mmCIF file of C-alpha atoms in Angstrom:
data_model
loop_
_atom_site.group_PDB
_atom_site.id
_atom_site.type_symbol
_atom_site.label_atom_id
_atom_site.label_comp_id
_atom_site.label_asym_id
_atom_site.label_seq_id
_atom_site.Cartn_x
_atom_site.Cartn_y
_atom_site.Cartn_z
ATOM 1 C CA MET A 50 96.189 72.880 94.344
ATOM 2 C CA THR A 51 93.593 72.686 97.097
ATOM 3 C CA THR A 52 89.904 73.518 96.833
ATOM 4 C CA ALA A 53 89.300 73.900 100.569
ATOM 5 C CA ILE A 54 90.299 76.548 103.098
ATOM 6 C CA PRO A 55 92.778 75.011 105.602
ATOM 7 C CA ASP A 56 91.162 74.693 109.011
ATOM 8 C CA ASP A 57 93.893 76.659 110.780
ATOM 9 C CA LEU A 58 93.357 79.633 108.433
ATOM 10 C CA ARG A 59 89.580 79.571 108.226
ATOM 11 C CA ALA A 60 88.781 82.167 110.902
ATOM 12 C CA ASP A 61 91.224 84.703 109.455
ATOM 13 C CA VAL A 62 90.068 84.189 105.871
ATOM 14 C CA GLU A 63 86.428 84.527 106.939
ATOM 15 C CA THR A 64 87.263 87.767 108.781
ATOM 16 C CA LEU A 65 88.717 89.297 105.616
ATOM 17 C CA TRP A 66 85.968 87.831 103.423
ATOM 18 C CA ASP A 67 83.285 89.527 105.517
ATOM 19 C CA TYR A 68 85.234 92.796 105.671
ATOM 20 C CA HIS A 69 85.292 93.155 101.900
ATOM 21 C CA ASP A 70 81.543 92.604 101.592
ATOM 22 C CA MET A 71 79.953 96.070 101.747
ATOM 23 C CA HIS A 72 76.583 94.504 102.639
ATOM 24 C CA HIS A 73 74.800 96.991 100.392
ATOM 25 C CA GLU A 74 71.087 96.504 99.874
ATOM 26 C CA ARG A 75 70.483 96.143 96.168
ATOM 27 C CA ARG A 76 68.145 98.615 94.504
ATOM 28 C CA PRO A 77 67.633 99.666 90.873
ATOM 29 C CA CYS A 78 70.422 101.791 89.373
ATOM 30 C CA ASP A 79 70.985 103.554 86.064
ATOM 31 C CA VAL A 80 73.906 101.347 84.968
ATOM 32 C CA GLY A 81 75.401 98.028 86.035
ATOM 33 C CA ILE A 82 79.185 97.868 85.718
ATOM 34 C CA GLY A 83 80.760 94.413 85.609
ATOM 35 C CA LEU A 84 84.411 94.641 86.670
ATOM 36 C CA GLY A 85 86.663 92.310 84.720
ATOM 37 C CA SER A 86 88.666 89.592 86.480
ATOM 38 C CA HIS A 87 89.370 85.856 86.267
ATOM 39 C CA ASP A 88 85.879 85.190 87.691
ATOM 40 C CA LEU A 89 83.299 84.646 84.933
ATOM 41 C CA GLY A 90 80.680 84.496 87.667
ATOM 42 C CA VAL A 91 80.757 88.302 87.671
ATOM 43 C CA ALA A 92 79.252 88.291 84.177
ATOM 44 C CA THR A 93 76.764 85.589 85.126
ATOM 45 C CA PHE A 94 75.531 87.548 88.141
ATOM 46 C CA THR A 95 75.425 90.804 86.161
ATOM 47 C CA ALA A 96 73.114 89.086 83.675
ATOM 48 C CA GLU A 97 70.957 87.840 86.550
ATOM 49 C CA LEU A 98 70.667 91.348 87.973
ATOM 50 C CA PHE A 99 69.798 92.717 84.525
ATOM 51 C CA ARG A 100 66.990 90.171 84.185
ATOM 52 C CA ALA A 101 65.778 91.226 87.637
ATOM 53 C CA GLU A 102 65.524 94.800 86.271
ATOM 54 C CA MET A 103 68.192 96.197 88.568
ATOM 55 C CA PHE A 104 69.515 98.289 85.650
ATOM 56 C CA PRO A 105 68.672 98.781 81.945
ATOM 57 C CA LEU A 106 72.263 99.015 80.715
ATOM 58 C CA ILE A 107 75.442 97.031 81.364
ATOM 59 C CA VAL A 108 79.065 98.066 80.909
ATOM 60 C CA PHE A 109 81.647 95.295 81.060
ATOM 61 C CA THR A 110 85.125 96.688 81.636
ATOM 62 C CA GLY A 111 88.518 95.018 81.515
ATOM 63 C CA ALA A 112 91.424 94.157 79.246
ATOM 64 C CA ASN A 113 93.685 91.449 80.658
ATOM 65 C CA ALA A 114 95.916 90.795 83.634
ATOM 66 C CA PRO A 115 98.530 88.046 83.990
ATOM 67 C CA THR A 116 95.872 86.034 85.843
ATOM 68 C CA THR A 117 93.317 86.263 83.007
ATOM 69 C CA ILE A 118 95.167 86.255 79.685
ATOM 70 C CA GLU A 119 94.975 82.484 79.223
ATOM 71 C CA ARG A 120 91.345 82.166 80.280
ATOM 72 C CA PHE A 121 90.090 85.232 78.405
ATOM 73 C CA PRO A 122 92.438 85.678 75.433
ATOM 74 C CA ARG A 123 90.175 88.264 73.756
ATOM 75 C CA GLY A 124 89.943 90.326 76.938
ATOM 76 C CA GLU A 125 87.807 90.163 80.066
ATOM 77 C CA ALA A 126 85.097 92.568 78.874
ATOM 78 C CA VAL A 127 84.657 90.727 75.573
ATOM 79 C CA HIS A 128 84.254 87.331 77.239
ATOM 80 C CA TYR A 129 81.939 88.800 79.892
ATOM 81 C CA ARG A 130 79.736 90.245 77.139
ATOM 82 C CA GLU A 131 79.557 86.885 75.388
ATOM 83 C CA GLN A 132 78.613 85.177 78.652
ATOM 84 C CA ALA A 133 75.827 87.685 79.345
ATOM 85 C CA ILE A 134 74.431 87.372 75.821
ATOM 86 C CA SER A 135 74.443 83.576 76.160
ATOM 87 C CA LEU A 136 72.299 84.067 79.268
ATOM 88 C CA GLY A 137 69.704 86.128 77.450
ATOM 89 C CA VAL A 138 70.884 89.724 77.810
ATOM 90 C CA PRO A 139 70.248 91.652 74.559
ATOM 91 C CA ALA A 140 73.472 92.701 72.845
ATOM 92 C CA GLU A 141 72.170 96.260 72.536
ATOM 93 C CA ALA A 142 71.943 96.510 76.337
ATOM 94 C CA ILE A 143 75.708 95.991 76.716
ATOM 95 C CA LEU A 144 78.627 98.366 76.208
ATOM 96 C CA ILE A 145 82.194 97.132 76.562
ATOM 97 C CA GLU A 146 85.257 98.968 77.764
ATOM 98 C CA PRO A 147 88.182 96.732 76.708
ATOM 99 C CA ALA A 148 91.236 98.721 77.800
ATOM 100 C CA ALA A 149 91.212 98.936 81.623
ATOM 101 C CA THR A 150 93.982 97.072 83.440
ATOM 102 C CA ASN A 151 93.157 98.082 87.035
ATOM 103 C CA THR A 152 90.174 99.166 89.091
ATOM 104 C CA GLY A 153 90.906 102.868 88.715
ATOM 105 C CA GLU A 154 90.917 102.503 84.944
ATOM 106 C CA ASN A 155 87.734 100.421 85.142
ATOM 107 C CA ILE A 156 86.003 103.409 86.726
ATOM 108 C CA GLU A 157 87.590 106.212 84.702
ATOM 109 C CA LEU A 158 87.300 104.539 81.299
ATOM 110 C CA THR A 159 83.734 103.392 81.949
ATOM 111 C CA ARG A 160 82.763 106.916 82.912
ATOM 112 C CA ARG A 161 84.363 108.223 79.715
ATOM 113 C CA LEU A 162 82.611 105.584 77.599
ATOM 114 C CA LEU A 163 79.235 106.482 79.064
ATOM 115 C CA THR A 164 79.833 110.183 78.518
ATOM 116 C CA GLU A 165 80.797 109.550 74.908
ATOM 117 C CA ASN A 166 77.468 107.759 74.487
ATOM 118 C CA GLY A 167 75.537 110.636 76.057
ATOM 119 C CA ILE A 168 74.835 108.713 79.259
ATOM 120 C CA HIS A 169 75.233 110.498 82.586
ATOM 121 C CA PRO A 170 74.118 108.140 85.358
ATOM 122 C CA SER A 171 73.243 109.322 88.834
ATOM 123 C CA SER A 172 73.618 105.790 90.222
ATOM 124 C CA VAL A 173 75.696 102.736 89.324
ATOM 125 C CA MET A 174 75.969 99.194 90.605
ATOM 126 C CA LEU A 175 79.487 97.755 90.650
ATOM 127 C CA ILE A 176 79.432 93.993 90.205
ATOM 128 C CA SER A 177 82.695 92.321 91.191
ATOM 129 C CA ARG A 178 84.323 89.384 92.907
ATOM 130 C CA PRO A 179 83.077 89.283 96.518
ATOM 131 C CA TYR A 180 86.404 90.342 97.994
ATOM 132 C CA GLN A 181 86.783 93.244 95.550
ATOM 133 C CA GLN A 182 83.688 95.110 96.716
ATOM 134 C CA ARG A 183 85.307 97.410 99.261
ATOM 135 C CA ARG A 184 88.199 98.374 97.002
ATOM 136 C CA ALA A 185 85.856 98.996 94.076
ATOM 137 C CA TYR A 186 83.645 101.146 96.282
ATOM 138 C CA ALA A 187 86.543 103.189 97.670
ATOM 139 C CA THR A 188 87.973 103.690 94.184
ATOM 140 C CA CYS A 189 84.656 104.785 92.694
ATOM 141 C CA ARG A 190 83.982 107.222 95.525
ATOM 142 C CA LYS A 191 87.394 108.786 94.898
ATOM 143 C CA LEU A 192 87.224 108.998 91.109
ATOM 144 C CA TRP A 193 83.483 109.465 90.551
ATOM 145 C CA PRO A 194 82.250 111.146 93.741
ATOM 146 C CA GLU A 195 79.018 112.546 92.336
ATOM 147 C CA VAL A 196 77.531 109.152 91.480
ATOM 148 C CA ASP A 197 75.634 106.992 93.959
ATOM 149 C CA VAL A 198 77.389 103.619 94.067
ATOM 150 C CA ILE A 199 76.146 100.218 95.205
ATOM 151 C CA CYS A 200 78.318 97.094 95.279
ATOM 152 C CA ALA A 201 77.121 93.586 94.477
ATOM 153 C CA SER A 202 78.599 90.116 94.057
ATOM 154 C CA ARG A 203 77.315 86.591 93.705
ATOM 155 C CA PRO A 204 75.826 85.769 97.119
ATOM 156 C CA LEU A 205 77.950 82.676 97.690
ATOM 157 C CA PRO A 206 79.329 81.472 101.020
ATOM 158 C CA LEU A 207 83.127 81.444 101.198
ATOM 159 C CA ASP A 208 83.493 77.674 100.807
ATOM 160 C CA GLU A 209 81.160 77.565 97.830
ATOM 161 C CA TYR A 210 83.018 80.420 96.158
ATOM 162 C CA VAL A 211 86.387 78.732 96.686
ATOM 163 C CA LYS A 212 85.024 75.465 95.304
ATOM 164 C CA ASP A 213 83.677 77.308 92.261
ATOM 165 C CA ILE A 214 87.047 78.990 91.581
ATOM 166 C CA GLY A 215 88.826 75.711 92.226
ATOM 167 C CA ASP A 216 91.925 77.058 93.961
ATOM 168 C CA ALA A 217 91.873 78.011 97.635
ATOM 169 C CA ASP A 218 95.427 79.365 97.644
ATOM 170 C CA ARG A 219 94.619 81.702 94.782
ATOM 171 C CA VAL A 220 91.508 83.021 96.516
ATOM 172 C CA ILE A 221 93.335 83.559 99.817
ATOM 173 C CA ASN A 222 96.197 85.357 98.086
ATOM 174 C CA MET A 223 93.733 87.614 96.274
ATOM 175 C CA ILE A 224 91.823 88.421 99.474
ATOM 176 C CA VAL A 225 95.066 89.250 101.289
ATOM 177 C CA GLY A 226 96.195 91.442 98.405
ATOM 178 C CA ASP A 227 92.907 93.319 98.294
ATOM 179 C CA THR A 228 93.085 93.901 102.049
ATOM 180 C CA GLN A 229 96.488 95.530 101.735
ATOM 181 C CA ARG A 230 95.236 97.679 98.850
ATOM 182 C CA ILE A 231 92.483 99.206 100.999
ATOM 183 C CA THR A 232 95.113 101.019 103.060
ATOM 184 C CA GLU A 233 97.869 101.327 100.484
ATOM 185 C CA TYR A 234 95.734 102.756 97.692
ATOM 186 C CA ALA A 235 94.188 105.327 100.017
ATOM 187 C CA LYS A 236 97.721 106.455 100.942
ATOM 188 C CA ARG A 237 98.566 106.790 97.255
ATOM 189 C CA GLY A 238 95.441 108.819 96.524
ATOM 190 C CA PHE A 239 93.804 106.119 94.413
ATOM 191 C CA ALA A 240 90.836 105.579 96.743
ATOM 192 C CA ILE A 241 89.050 107.060 99.731
ATOM 193 C CA PRO A 242 90.182 105.778 103.153
ATOM 194 C CA GLN A 243 88.254 102.905 104.727
ATOM 195 C CA ASP A 244 88.173 101.884 108.358
ATOM 196 C CA VAL A 245 90.211 98.781 109.131
ATOM 197 C CA SER A 246 89.354 97.119 112.426
ATOM 198 C CA PRO A 247 91.975 95.515 114.690
ATOM 199 C CA ASP A 248 90.487 92.093 113.918
ATOM 200 C CA VAL A 249 91.029 92.668 110.192
ATOM 201 C CA GLU A 250 94.587 93.881 110.736
ATOM 202 C CA ILE A 251 95.430 90.847 112.866
ATOM 203 C CA ALA A 252 93.900 88.395 110.366
ATOM 204 C CA PHE A 253 95.755 90.077 107.506
ATOM 205 C CA LYS A 254 99.117 89.899 109.292
ATOM 206 C CA ARG A 255 98.655 86.240 110.217
ATOM 207 C CA LEU A 256 97.853 85.290 106.628
ATOM 208 C CA VAL A 257 100.887 87.223 105.365
ATOM 209 C CA LYS A 258 103.037 85.415 107.931
ATOM 210 C CA ALA A 259 101.530 82.124 106.686
ATOM 211 C CA GLY A 260 102.951 82.904 103.244
ATOM 212 C CA TYR A 261 100.031 84.408 101.349
ATOM 213 C CA THR A 262 102.025 87.215 99.795
ATOM 214 C CA SER A 263 101.856 86.721 96.014
ATOM 215 C CA ARG A 264 99.314 89.526 95.519
ATOM 216 C CA LEU A 265 100.902 92.114 97.790
ATOM 217 C CA VAL A 266 101.961 95.378 96.189
#
């Protein structure tokens, strides 16, 4: 296990890393939605945004995936909620959606949960891993087109993020997988299409050729 991006892959990984960042300017929204994953930093940053009054209500959404079951045995949303409460977020400001197993379900089940609670937001902030922003955005625009959506992630440089996760290969595989999903999920009707530049396509293909294929669909 390595905690550093190999020098010969750095340019390609950085190309994909920047592509997935939507570079949205943060502004107050009705609801903050923390998307479950292996990255507990999502919950930490959601709590930080709540304290900065970016939104008055949080929904944490996520059950488990093979990559999270050991770390979060009670489910991603449950552990995220506990992390946020430990950081000072009032329990009454958090709803949890504990059943979603993919990004589409994150959006659909969160929307249903809010509706059941009489909440009909006009704007939401999706808080995710940095390289999940574009896919989360495209999915939300497809499934919840009437809501204004902003994406946010911990503002960490690539190397710092990899060091925090502790596994460069895992991060690269996830970034490569998310890049493929931008095109593939649009084809399948799961998300709106997103532009993919030639530079992104070339970087993606080189990383696949280098063996980073474990997260491809």
